[in-house]
């Protein structure tokens, strides 16, 4: 389709003949439809009684999950508006770690409500303005009603951790797992000038199928999924002095294929001896400065292994770069790339380095490190699939605990805050006139999708439940929400179902942003280039 613009100088061809274009209401309608479809996919997984999704990829690999971000990541969405919705789930996952499903459902509902207004000929810019005003007001109210807590209040942190697991496959183990999660985060929390922060890079997560979820444990130190390189080496060293090398303990092979001509046996002998001498020098150096543990990012050849074991040094090779960095931080060692330069100062310290069996593997545990802020969470579970889902759930849980430590404000869950905001906003909208009031009201209605969906997924009657919820809310019982496990409307704070306020803030911000962005589009032009041009697949044909 070519697009021709009439100008005083005659027609101007703006788009190439091949470019496809979808204009105005059609573009808007299709985008809204695609966004709503994405929201519909995850809707049934919201809340503790939400169902799980089984994702099957083209190779037949199966993932079973309840995690909105994971579901959406795996969906191969083609429509540009659908992709925008998936983007918000990624943003929210990175920013706050939880609330992905809610944000997508809320954004989809905002668009559905907007569509009702568009049909009544309310212009999209009026809708966007109304949504934005409502969103700002909602954030304001949220910070007024949130409960201020202390960032080192372990009880609250435990509740926040276990609430985020309520909606997961692992909810039965949430009590023990939330303890591990909170302990992990508390170990890596740093407080400066009364402000606490958590750097998740200080936490290493390892997973190993086998055993049960209950075997998941926090190890105060670093775990390497590697074994001690030589059978003659000690498997346990106390008061370890650790050398971290990112150079190979091997004789360097020349880059170009060099040819060494050897004419008589004595030369051969000399050549080998020279090689041995070089390796021996390396090992002697490490030994001389007092190292009894060598952790190497590269290889350690047979001869080096032999010399190291003769000195009673425990060595591990081919360790990941990210683990080397963690080890440096944990043990206070400096990573050395040149063995000639290494000195005693470069060595790190740990109380205990030992090889332990984890299922059929042998792993090296470095515990009692100089810096106690380095910990490893070792996730266990009956099968790889279970371990993977535990990993995803623990990620959310770690993030929400971090959220509360960094901004110690919480709200109750079960749709309570969304219901409070909806009723506040409905009252507040009265100050506005006509169409703007309509838009603010629609925003309020859209917020109610969260309690509504939690109730629906719990098999409760959606209309009855919402009537009850609104009535209690109007009596000022602001933490009234849906207790999905018991199927009743109740005070969620007293049920210890609590969430970080930042998650709710992020849900509102991201969803409003995405909905506004989609509403602002009145023209979809498929430009050539990239994947060959033409309309992106998945776009409906235009008539
Ligand atoms: P999200 O990806 O948005 O976090 P979830 O499936 O984890 O989606 O569901 C989160 C919602 O479930 C939140 O609104 C939370 O308050 C709510 N929730 C958690 N536990 C309960 C519970 N026991 N009863 C009712 N709602 C709950
Ligand atoms: Mg969640």
Coordinates of C-alpha atoms in Angstrom, one line a residue, residues 130-310:
X130 CA -7.7 10.7 32.9
X131 CA -5.8 7.4 33.4
X132 CA -2.6 9.4 34.2
X133 CA -4.3 11.6 36.7
X134 CA -5.9 8.6 38.3
X135 CA -2.6 6.8 38.4
X136 CA -0.8 9.7 40.1
X137 CA -3.6 10.0 42.7
X138 CA -3.5 6.2 43.3
X139 CA 0.2 6.3 44.0
X140 CA -0.4 9.2 46.4
X141 CA -3.1 7.3 48.3
X142 CA -1.0 4.2 48.3
X143 CA 1.8 5.9 50.2
X144 CA -0.7 7.3 52.7
X145 CA -2.3 4.0 53.5
X146 CA 0.8 1.8 53.5
X147 CA 2.0 0.4 56.8
X148 CA 5.5 1.6 57.7
X149 CA 7.6 -1.2 59.1
X150 CA 11.1 -1.7 60.3
X151 CA 13.5 -3.1 57.7
X152 CA 15.0 -5.5 60.2
X153 CA 11.6 -6.8 61.5
X154 CA 12.1 -10.5 60.7
X155 CA 8.5 -11.4 61.3
X156 CA 7.3 -9.0 58.7
X157 CA 9.9 -10.1 56.2
X158 CA 8.9 -13.7 56.7
X159 CA 5.3 -12.8 56.0
X160 CA 6.2 -10.9 52.8
X161 CA 8.3 -13.8 51.7
X162 CA 5.7 -16.4 52.3
X163 CA 2.9 -14.3 50.7
X164 CA 4.8 -14.2 47.4
X165 CA 5.0 -18.0 47.6
X166 CA 1.3 -18.4 48.3
X167 CA 0.5 -18.3 44.7
X168 CA 3.2 -20.8 43.7
X169 CA 3.4 -24.5 43.3
X170 CA 5.7 -24.6 46.3
X171 CA 3.2 -22.9 48.7
X172 CA 3.1 -25.9 51.0
X173 CA 6.8 -25.5 51.7
X174 CA 6.5 -21.7 52.1
X175 CA 7.2 -21.8 55.8
X176 CA 10.6 -23.3 55.7
X177 CA 11.6 -21.7 52.4
X178 CA 10.6 -18.2 53.5
X179 CA 13.0 -18.6 56.5
X180 CA 15.8 -19.5 54.2
X181 CA 14.9 -16.6 51.9
X182 CA 14.8 -14.1 54.7
X183 CA 18.1 -15.4 56.2
X184 CA 19.8 -15.2 52.8
X185 CA 18.7 -11.6 52.3
X186 CA 19.5 -10.5 55.9
X187 CA 23.0 -11.9 55.4
X188 CA 23.7 -9.8 52.4
X189 CA 22.0 -6.6 53.6
X190 CA 24.2 -3.6 54.0
X191 CA 23.3 -0.6 56.0
X192 CA 24.8 2.8 55.5
X193 CA 23.6 6.0 57.0
X194 CA 20.4 4.3 58.2
X195 CA 19.6 3.2 54.7
X196 CA 19.6 -0.5 54.0
X197 CA 20.3 -2.0 50.6
X198 CA 20.6 -5.5 49.2
X199 CA 22.9 -6.5 46.3
X200 CA 21.6 -9.8 45.0
X201 CA 24.9 -10.3 43.3
X202 CA 26.2 -11.3 46.7
X203 CA 23.9 -14.2 46.7
X204 CA 24.7 -17.3 44.6
X205 CA 21.9 -19.6 43.7
X206 CA 22.8 -23.1 42.8
X207 CA 20.2 -25.8 42.1
X208 CA 20.5 -29.6 42.0
X209 CA 17.7 -32.0 41.3
X210 CA 17.4 -34.8 43.8
X211 CA 16.3 -35.0 47.4
X212 CA 13.3 -32.9 48.3
X213 CA 12.4 -29.2 48.5
X214 CA 12.9 -29.5 52.3
X215 CA 16.6 -30.1 51.6
X216 CA 17.0 -26.6 50.2
X217 CA 19.5 -24.8 52.3
X218 CA 21.4 -21.6 52.9
X219 CA 25.2 -22.1 52.9
X220 CA 27.2 -19.3 54.4
X221 CA 29.8 -19.2 51.7
X222 CA 30.3 -20.1 48.1
X223 CA 29.4 -23.4 46.5
X224 CA 31.2 -24.5 43.3
X225 CA 29.7 -27.1 41.1
X226 CA 33.1 -28.5 40.4
X227 CA 35.2 -31.2 42.0
X228 CA 38.7 -31.2 43.4
X229 CA 40.8 -31.7 40.3
X230 CA 43.1 -34.6 41.4
X231 CA 42.4 -37.6 43.5
X232 CA 45.7 -37.3 45.5
X233 CA 44.7 -33.8 46.8
X234 CA 43.2 -33.2 50.2
X235 CA 39.4 -33.0 50.2
X236 CA 39.2 -30.8 53.2
X237 CA 41.3 -27.8 54.3
X238 CA 40.8 -25.8 57.5
X239 CA 42.0 -22.3 57.7
X240 CA 42.2 -22.1 54.0
X241 CA 44.5 -19.6 52.2
X242 CA 43.1 -19.3 48.8
X243 CA 44.7 -18.2 45.5
X244 CA 42.4 -17.2 42.7
X245 CA 44.0 -17.5 39.3
X246 CA 42.5 -16.5 36.0
X247 CA 45.4 -17.9 34.1
X248 CA 46.0 -21.6 33.2
X249 CA 48.5 -23.7 35.1
X250 CA 49.7 -25.1 31.9
X251 CA 52.6 -24.5 29.5
X252 CA 51.2 -22.1 27.1
X253 CA 50.6 -23.6 23.7
X254 CA 51.6 -21.2 21.0
X255 CA 48.8 -19.7 19.1
X256 CA 50.2 -20.5 15.7
X257 CA 50.8 -24.1 15.0
X258 CA 54.5 -24.1 15.6
X259 CA 56.6 -27.0 14.7
X260 CA 59.4 -28.2 16.9
X261 CA 62.0 -30.3 15.2
X262 CA 63.7 -32.7 17.4
X263 CA 66.6 -34.5 16.0
X264 CA 67.9 -36.6 18.8
X265 CA 66.4 -38.1 22.0
X266 CA 68.4 -35.9 24.3
X267 CA 66.7 -32.8 22.8
X268 CA 63.3 -34.4 23.5
X269 CA 64.3 -35.0 27.0
X270 CA 65.4 -31.4 27.4
X271 CA 62.2 -30.1 25.9
X272 CA 60.1 -32.1 28.4
X273 CA 62.2 -31.1 31.3
X274 CA 61.9 -27.5 30.4
X275 CA 58.1 -27.8 30.3
X276 CA 58.2 -29.6 33.7
X277 CA 60.4 -26.9 35.1
X278 CA 58.1 -24.1 34.1
X279 CA 55.1 -25.9 35.6
X280 CA 57.0 -26.6 38.7
X281 CA 58.0 -23.0 39.1
X282 CA 54.4 -21.9 39.0
X283 CA 53.4 -24.5 41.6
X284 CA 56.3 -23.6 43.8
X285 CA 55.4 -19.9 43.7
X286 CA 51.9 -20.6 44.8
X287 CA 53.2 -22.9 47.6
X288 CA 55.8 -20.5 48.7
X289 CA 53.4 -17.7 49.4
X290 CA 51.4 -20.1 51.6
X291 CA 48.4 -21.0 49.5
X292 CA 46.7 -24.3 50.4
X293 CA 43.8 -23.9 48.1
X294 CA 44.0 -22.9 44.4
X295 CA 40.9 -22.0 42.4
X296 CA 41.6 -21.5 38.8
X297 CA 39.3 -20.1 36.1
X298 CA 41.3 -21.9 33.4
X299 CA 42.9 -25.3 33.1
X300 CA 45.4 -27.1 35.4
X301 CA 47.3 -29.7 33.5
X302 CA 48.3 -33.2 34.8
X303 CA 51.8 -32.2 35.8
X304 CA 50.6 -29.2 37.7
X305 CA 48.0 -31.3 39.5
X306 CA 50.7 -33.7 40.4
X307 CA 53.0 -31.0 41.9
X308 CA 50.1 -29.3 43.7
X309 CA 48.9 -32.6 45.3
X310 CA 52.5 -33.3 46.5

